[in-house]
Short mmCIF file of C-alpha atoms and ligand atoms in Angstrom, two decimals:
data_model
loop_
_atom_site.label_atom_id
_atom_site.label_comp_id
_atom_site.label_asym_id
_atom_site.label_seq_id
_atom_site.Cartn_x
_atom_site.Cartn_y
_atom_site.Cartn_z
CA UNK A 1073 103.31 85.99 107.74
CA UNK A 1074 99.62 86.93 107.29
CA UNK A 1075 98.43 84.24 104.68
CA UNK A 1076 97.21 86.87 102.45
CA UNK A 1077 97.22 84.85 99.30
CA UNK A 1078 96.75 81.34 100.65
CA UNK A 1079 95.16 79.09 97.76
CA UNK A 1080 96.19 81.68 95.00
CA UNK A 1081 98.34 80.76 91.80
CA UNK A 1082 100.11 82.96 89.78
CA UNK A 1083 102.72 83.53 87.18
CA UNK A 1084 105.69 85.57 88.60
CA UNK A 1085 108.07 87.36 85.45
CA UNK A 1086 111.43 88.62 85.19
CA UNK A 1087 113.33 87.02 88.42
CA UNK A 1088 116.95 86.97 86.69
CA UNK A 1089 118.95 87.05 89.69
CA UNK A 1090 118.73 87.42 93.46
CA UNK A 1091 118.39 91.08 93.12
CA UNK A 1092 115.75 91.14 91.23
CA UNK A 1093 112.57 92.68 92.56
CA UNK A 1094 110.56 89.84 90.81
CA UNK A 1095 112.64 87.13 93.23
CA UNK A 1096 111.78 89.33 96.53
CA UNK A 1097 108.38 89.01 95.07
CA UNK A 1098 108.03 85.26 94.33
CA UNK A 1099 109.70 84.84 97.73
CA UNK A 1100 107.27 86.95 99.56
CA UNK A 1101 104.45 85.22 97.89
CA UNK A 1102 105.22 81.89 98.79
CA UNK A 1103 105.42 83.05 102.04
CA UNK A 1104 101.84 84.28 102.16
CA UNK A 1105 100.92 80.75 101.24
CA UNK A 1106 100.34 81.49 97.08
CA UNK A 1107 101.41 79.01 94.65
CA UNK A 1108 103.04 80.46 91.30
CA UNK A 1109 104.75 79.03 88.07
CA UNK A 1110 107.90 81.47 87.52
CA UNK A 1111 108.92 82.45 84.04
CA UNK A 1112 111.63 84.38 82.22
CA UNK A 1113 112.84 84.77 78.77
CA UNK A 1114 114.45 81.73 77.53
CA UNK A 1115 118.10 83.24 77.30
CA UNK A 1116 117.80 84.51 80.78
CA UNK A 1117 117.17 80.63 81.59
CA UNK A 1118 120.68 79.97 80.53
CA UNK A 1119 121.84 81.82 83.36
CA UNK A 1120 120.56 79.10 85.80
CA UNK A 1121 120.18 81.49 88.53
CA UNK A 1122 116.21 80.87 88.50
CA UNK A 1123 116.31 76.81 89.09
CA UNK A 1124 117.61 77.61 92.66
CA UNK A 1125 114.71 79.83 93.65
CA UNK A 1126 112.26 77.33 91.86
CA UNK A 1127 113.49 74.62 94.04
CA UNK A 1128 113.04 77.31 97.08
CA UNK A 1129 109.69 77.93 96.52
CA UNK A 1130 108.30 74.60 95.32
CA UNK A 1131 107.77 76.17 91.76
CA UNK A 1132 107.46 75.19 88.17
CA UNK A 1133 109.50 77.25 85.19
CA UNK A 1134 108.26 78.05 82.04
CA UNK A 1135 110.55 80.00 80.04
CA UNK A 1136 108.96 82.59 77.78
CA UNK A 1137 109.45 86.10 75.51
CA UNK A 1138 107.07 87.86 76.83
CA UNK A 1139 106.76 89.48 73.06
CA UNK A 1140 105.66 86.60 71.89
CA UNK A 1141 102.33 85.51 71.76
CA UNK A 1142 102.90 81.67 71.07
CA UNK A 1143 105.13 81.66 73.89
CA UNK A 1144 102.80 83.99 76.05
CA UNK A 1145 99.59 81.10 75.12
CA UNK A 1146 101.83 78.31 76.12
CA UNK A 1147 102.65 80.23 79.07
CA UNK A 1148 98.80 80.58 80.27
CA UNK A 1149 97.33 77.33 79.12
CA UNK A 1150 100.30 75.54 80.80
CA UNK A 1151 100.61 77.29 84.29
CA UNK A 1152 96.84 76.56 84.42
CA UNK A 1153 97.42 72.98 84.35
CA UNK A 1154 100.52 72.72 86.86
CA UNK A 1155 98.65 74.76 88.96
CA UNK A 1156 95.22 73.49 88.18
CA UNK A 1157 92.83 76.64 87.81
CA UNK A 1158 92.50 80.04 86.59
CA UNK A 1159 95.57 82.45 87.91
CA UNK A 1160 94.44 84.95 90.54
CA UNK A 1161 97.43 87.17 90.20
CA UNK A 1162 100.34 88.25 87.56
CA UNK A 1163 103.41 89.83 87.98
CA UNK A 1164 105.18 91.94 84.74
CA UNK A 1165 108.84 92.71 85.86
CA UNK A 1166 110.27 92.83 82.47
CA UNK A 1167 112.85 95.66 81.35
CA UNK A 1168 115.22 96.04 78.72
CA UNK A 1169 116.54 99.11 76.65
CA UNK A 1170 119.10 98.46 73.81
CA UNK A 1171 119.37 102.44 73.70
CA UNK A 1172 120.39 102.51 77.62
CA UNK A 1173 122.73 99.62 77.01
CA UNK A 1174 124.67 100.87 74.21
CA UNK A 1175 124.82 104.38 75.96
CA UNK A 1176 122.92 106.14 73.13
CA UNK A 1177 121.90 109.91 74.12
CA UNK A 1178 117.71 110.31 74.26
CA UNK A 1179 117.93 112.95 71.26
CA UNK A 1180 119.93 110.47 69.08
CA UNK A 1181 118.08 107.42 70.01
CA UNK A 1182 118.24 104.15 67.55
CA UNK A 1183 114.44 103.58 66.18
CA UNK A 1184 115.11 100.20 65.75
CA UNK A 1185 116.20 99.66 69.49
CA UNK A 1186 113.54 102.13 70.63
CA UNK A 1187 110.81 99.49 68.84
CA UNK A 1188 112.58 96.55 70.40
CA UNK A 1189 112.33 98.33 74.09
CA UNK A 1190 108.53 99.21 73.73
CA UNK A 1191 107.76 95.60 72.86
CA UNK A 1192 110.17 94.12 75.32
CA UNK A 1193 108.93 96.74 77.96
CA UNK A 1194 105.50 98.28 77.55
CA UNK A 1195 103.46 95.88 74.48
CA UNK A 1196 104.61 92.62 76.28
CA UNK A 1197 102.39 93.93 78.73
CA UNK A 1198 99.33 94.30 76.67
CA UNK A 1199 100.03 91.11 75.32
CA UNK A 1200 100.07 89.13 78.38
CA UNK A 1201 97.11 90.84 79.09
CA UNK A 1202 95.27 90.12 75.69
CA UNK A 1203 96.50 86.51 75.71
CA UNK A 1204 94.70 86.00 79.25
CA UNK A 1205 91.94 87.78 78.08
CA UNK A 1206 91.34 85.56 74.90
CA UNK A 1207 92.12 82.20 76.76
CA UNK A 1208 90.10 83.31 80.61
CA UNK A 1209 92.84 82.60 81.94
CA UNK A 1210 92.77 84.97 85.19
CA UNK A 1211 90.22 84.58 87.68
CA UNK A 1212 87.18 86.87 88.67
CA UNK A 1213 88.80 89.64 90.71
CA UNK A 1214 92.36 88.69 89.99
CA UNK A 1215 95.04 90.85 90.27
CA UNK A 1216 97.80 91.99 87.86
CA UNK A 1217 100.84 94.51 88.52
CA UNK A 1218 103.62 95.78 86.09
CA UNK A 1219 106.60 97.72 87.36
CA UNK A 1220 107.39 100.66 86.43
CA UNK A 1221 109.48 104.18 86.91
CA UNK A 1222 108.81 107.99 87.82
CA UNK A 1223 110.43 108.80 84.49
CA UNK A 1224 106.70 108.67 82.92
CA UNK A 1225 105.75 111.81 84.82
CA UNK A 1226 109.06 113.64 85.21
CA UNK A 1227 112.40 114.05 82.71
CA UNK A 1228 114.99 112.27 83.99
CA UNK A 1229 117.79 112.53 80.84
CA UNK A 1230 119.83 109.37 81.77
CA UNK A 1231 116.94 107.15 81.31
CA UNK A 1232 116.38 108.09 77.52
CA UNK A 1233 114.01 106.00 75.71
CA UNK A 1234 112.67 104.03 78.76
CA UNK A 1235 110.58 107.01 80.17
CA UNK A 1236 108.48 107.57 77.17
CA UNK A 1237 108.10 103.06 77.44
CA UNK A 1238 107.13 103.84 80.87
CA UNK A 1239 104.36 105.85 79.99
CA UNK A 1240 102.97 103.54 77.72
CA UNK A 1241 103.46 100.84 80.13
CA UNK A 1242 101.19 102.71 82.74
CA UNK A 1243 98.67 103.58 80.03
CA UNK A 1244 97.73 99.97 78.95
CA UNK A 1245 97.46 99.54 82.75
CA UNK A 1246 95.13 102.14 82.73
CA UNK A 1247 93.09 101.54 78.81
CA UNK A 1248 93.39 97.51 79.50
CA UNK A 1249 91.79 97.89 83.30
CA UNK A 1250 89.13 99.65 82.42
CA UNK A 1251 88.02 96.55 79.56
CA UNK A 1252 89.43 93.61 82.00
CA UNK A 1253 87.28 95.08 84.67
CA UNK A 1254 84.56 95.45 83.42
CA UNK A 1255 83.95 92.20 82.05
CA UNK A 1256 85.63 90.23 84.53
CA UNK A 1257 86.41 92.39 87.18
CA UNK A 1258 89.99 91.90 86.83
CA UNK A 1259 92.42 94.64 88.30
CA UNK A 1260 95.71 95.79 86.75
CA UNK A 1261 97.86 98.26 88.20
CA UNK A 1262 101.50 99.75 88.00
CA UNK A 1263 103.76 100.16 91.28
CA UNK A 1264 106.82 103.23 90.62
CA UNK A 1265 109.25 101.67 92.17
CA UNK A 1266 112.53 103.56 93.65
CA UNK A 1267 115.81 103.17 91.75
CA UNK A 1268 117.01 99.67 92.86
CA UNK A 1269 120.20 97.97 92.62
CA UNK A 1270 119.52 95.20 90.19
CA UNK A 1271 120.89 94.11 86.69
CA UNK A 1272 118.47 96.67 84.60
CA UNK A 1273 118.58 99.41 87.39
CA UNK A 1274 122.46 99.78 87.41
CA UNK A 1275 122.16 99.61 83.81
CA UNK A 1276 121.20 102.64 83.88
CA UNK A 1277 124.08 105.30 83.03
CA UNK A 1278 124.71 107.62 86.35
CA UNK A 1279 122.84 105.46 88.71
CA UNK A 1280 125.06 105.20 91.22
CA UNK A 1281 124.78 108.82 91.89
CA UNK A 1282 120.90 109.03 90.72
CA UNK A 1283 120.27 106.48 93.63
CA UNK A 1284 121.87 108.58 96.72
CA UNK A 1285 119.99 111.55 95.49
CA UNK A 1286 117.44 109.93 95.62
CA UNK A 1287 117.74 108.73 98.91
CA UNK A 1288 118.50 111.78 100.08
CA UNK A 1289 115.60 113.65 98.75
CA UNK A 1290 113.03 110.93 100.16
CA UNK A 1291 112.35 111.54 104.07
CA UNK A 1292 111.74 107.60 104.03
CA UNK A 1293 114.81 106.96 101.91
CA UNK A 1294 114.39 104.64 98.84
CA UNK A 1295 112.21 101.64 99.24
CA UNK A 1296 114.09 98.54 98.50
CA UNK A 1297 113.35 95.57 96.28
CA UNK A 1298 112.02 93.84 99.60
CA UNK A 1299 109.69 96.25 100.46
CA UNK A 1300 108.61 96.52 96.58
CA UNK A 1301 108.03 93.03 96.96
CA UNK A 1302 105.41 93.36 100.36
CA UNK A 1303 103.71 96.19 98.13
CA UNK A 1304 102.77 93.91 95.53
CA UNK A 1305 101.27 91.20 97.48
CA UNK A 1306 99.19 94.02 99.46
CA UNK A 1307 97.88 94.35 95.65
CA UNK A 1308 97.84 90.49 94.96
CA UNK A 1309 95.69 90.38 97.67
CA UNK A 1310 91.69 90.53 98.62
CA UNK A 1311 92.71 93.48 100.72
CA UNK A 1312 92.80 95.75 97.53
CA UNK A 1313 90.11 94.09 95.91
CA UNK A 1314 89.02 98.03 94.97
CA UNK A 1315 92.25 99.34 93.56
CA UNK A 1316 92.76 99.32 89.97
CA UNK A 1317 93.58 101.35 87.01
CA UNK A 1318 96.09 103.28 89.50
CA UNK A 1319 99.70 104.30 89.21
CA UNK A 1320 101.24 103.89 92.83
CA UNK A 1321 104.56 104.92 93.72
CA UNK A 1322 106.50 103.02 96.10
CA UNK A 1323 109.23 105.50 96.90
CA UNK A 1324 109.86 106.09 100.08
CA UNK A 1325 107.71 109.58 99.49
CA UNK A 1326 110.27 110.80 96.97
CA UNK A 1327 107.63 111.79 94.18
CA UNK A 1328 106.11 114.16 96.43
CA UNK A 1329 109.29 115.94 98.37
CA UNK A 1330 110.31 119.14 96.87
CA UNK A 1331 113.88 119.54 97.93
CA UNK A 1332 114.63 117.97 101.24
CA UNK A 1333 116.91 119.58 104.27
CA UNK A 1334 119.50 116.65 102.94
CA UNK A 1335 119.91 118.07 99.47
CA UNK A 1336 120.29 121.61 100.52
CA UNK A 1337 122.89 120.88 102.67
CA UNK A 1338 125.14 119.04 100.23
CA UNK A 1339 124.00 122.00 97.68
CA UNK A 1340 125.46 124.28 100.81
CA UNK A 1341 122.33 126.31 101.41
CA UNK A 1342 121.54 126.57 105.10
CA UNK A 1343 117.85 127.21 105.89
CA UNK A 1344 116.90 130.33 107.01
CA UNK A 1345 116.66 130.52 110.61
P1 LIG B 212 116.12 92.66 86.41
O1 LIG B 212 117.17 92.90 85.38
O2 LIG B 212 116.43 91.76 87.52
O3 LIG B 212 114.75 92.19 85.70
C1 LIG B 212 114.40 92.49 84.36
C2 LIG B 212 113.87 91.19 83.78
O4 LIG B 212 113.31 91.36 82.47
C3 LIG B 212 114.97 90.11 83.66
O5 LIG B 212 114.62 88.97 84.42
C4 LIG B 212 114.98 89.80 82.19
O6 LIG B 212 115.38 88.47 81.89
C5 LIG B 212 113.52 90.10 81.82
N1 LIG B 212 113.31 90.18 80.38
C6 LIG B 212 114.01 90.94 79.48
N2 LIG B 212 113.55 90.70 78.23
C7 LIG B 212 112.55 89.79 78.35
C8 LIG B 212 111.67 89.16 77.41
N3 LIG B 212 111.76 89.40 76.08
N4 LIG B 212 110.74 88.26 77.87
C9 LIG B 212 110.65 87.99 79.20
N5 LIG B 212 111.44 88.57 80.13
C10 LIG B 212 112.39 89.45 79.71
O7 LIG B 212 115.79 94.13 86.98
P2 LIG B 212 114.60 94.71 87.89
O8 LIG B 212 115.09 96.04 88.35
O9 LIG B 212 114.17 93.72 88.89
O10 LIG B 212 113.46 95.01 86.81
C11 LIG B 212 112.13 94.60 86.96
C12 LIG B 212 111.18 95.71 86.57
O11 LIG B 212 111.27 96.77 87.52
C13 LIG B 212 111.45 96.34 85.20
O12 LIG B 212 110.23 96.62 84.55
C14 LIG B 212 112.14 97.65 85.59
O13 LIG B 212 112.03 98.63 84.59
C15 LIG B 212 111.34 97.99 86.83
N6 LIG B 212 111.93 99.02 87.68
C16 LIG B 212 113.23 98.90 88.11
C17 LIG B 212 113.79 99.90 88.86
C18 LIG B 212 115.23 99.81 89.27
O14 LIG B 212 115.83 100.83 89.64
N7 LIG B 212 115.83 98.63 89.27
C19 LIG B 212 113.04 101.12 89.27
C20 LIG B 212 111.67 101.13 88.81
C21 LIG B 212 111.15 100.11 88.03
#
């Protein structure tokens, strides 16, 4: 342990269950000596799963929909008085598609699902954003990170409506640093994370499959919800006190590779000699 965020609070989003890359994260975190209030929407609460890593990590839970501003106030105003002072760092790990989880092809999406995934997904991030904003609720130099997926750059057909949410997820990152840093020097960034075996990766249509391409295509291999979870507190921390505005990928170099020696093989091709 380096002590990277020692004396640091923060609101951590989205642990559901133990695979969740959000409970890697809050782990992590407490680890490096930060203090955080975790929060998840209240039907996830109902699940239970969250009190146990609450109790790990010597946290507070306040349950919130992250599309809703009252809640999202509540959220701020509240954290700032368990954890007495502004939050120095903010973790959105929130994903849901009713289009993915009813199976609906891209071209015949549902509008009315497609709305509820952008403000589930992508708006709940410029809200928790705004709401901070409004109340100065994140310290000078603080440090926010939403997850997100390669799908904003490239097709990938089984993930449907969530690629075109992606891209509007890493766009408010972008539009909402520039504001939030300028005024108060607060940095906001997205981390493209690998395909991950959680509850919204494998509920993903074909992802069994997706994932050991993918692993085969990156000469690292896919990075796990662990290592996602030491990426963000890199970006938590004072050490990145420069980075914002940025899209990184965390993908074991798989955004880059080509085709890899791996994939040509299954595919049968033997390299010329
Ligand atoms: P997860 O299913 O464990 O986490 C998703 C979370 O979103 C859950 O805790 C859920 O309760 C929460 N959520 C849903 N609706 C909400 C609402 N209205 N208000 C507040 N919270 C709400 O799955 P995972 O994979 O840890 O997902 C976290 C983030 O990582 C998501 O943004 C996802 O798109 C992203 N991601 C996941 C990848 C994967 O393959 N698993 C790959 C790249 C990005």
């Amino acid at each position: 342990m380096y002590n990277l965020l020692k004396g640091k609070r923060g609101i951590i989003t989205g642990a559901l269950d133990q695979n969740s890359i959000a409970w890697k994260v809050a782990e992590k975190a407490h680890e490096e000596g930060a203090e955080f209030v975790l929060t998840n929407a209240p039907i996830a609460m109902r699940m239970g799963e969250i009190n146990a890593l609450a109790e790990k990590t010597g946290s507070k839970i306040i349950p919130a929909d992250a599309t809703s501003i009252e809640d999202l106030t509540n959220l701020y105003t509240q954290s700032q008085e368990i954890l007495g002072g502004k939050i120095d760092f903010v973790l959105h790990s929130i994903g849901m598609s009713v289009n993915i989880r009813k199976k609906i092809p891209y071209t015949e999406s549902n509008y009315d699902y497609f709305m509820k995934g952008i403000d589930v997904s992508a708006l709940s991030f410029h809200k928790m954003l705004a709401v901070a904003k409004k109340l100065d609720a994140i310290s000078e130099g603080g440090s926010v990170v939403a997850l997100t997926y390669m799908a904003a750059q490239r097709t990938y057909p089984f993930y449907t409506d969530m690629a075109d949410i992606k891209a509007m997820l890493e766009s408010i990152a972008r539009s909402f640093g520039y504001h939030y840093g300028l005024e108060k020097k607060v940095r906001i960034n997205t981390v493209s994370q690998s395909p991950t075996k959680t509850t919204a990766g494998t509920g993903v249509k074909g992802f069994g499959d997706f994932f050991d391409f993918a692993d085969s295509v990156a000469p690292l291999g896919n990075a796990d919800a662990e290592s996602c979870a030491d990426y963000c507190i890199t970006l938590f921390s004072d050490l990145t006190r420069m980075v914002t505005m940025q899209n990184l990928f965390h993908d074991g170099g798989y955004s880059s590779t080509g085709v890899s020696d791996d994939v040509m093989k299954r595919l049968g091709i033997e390299p010329e000699s």
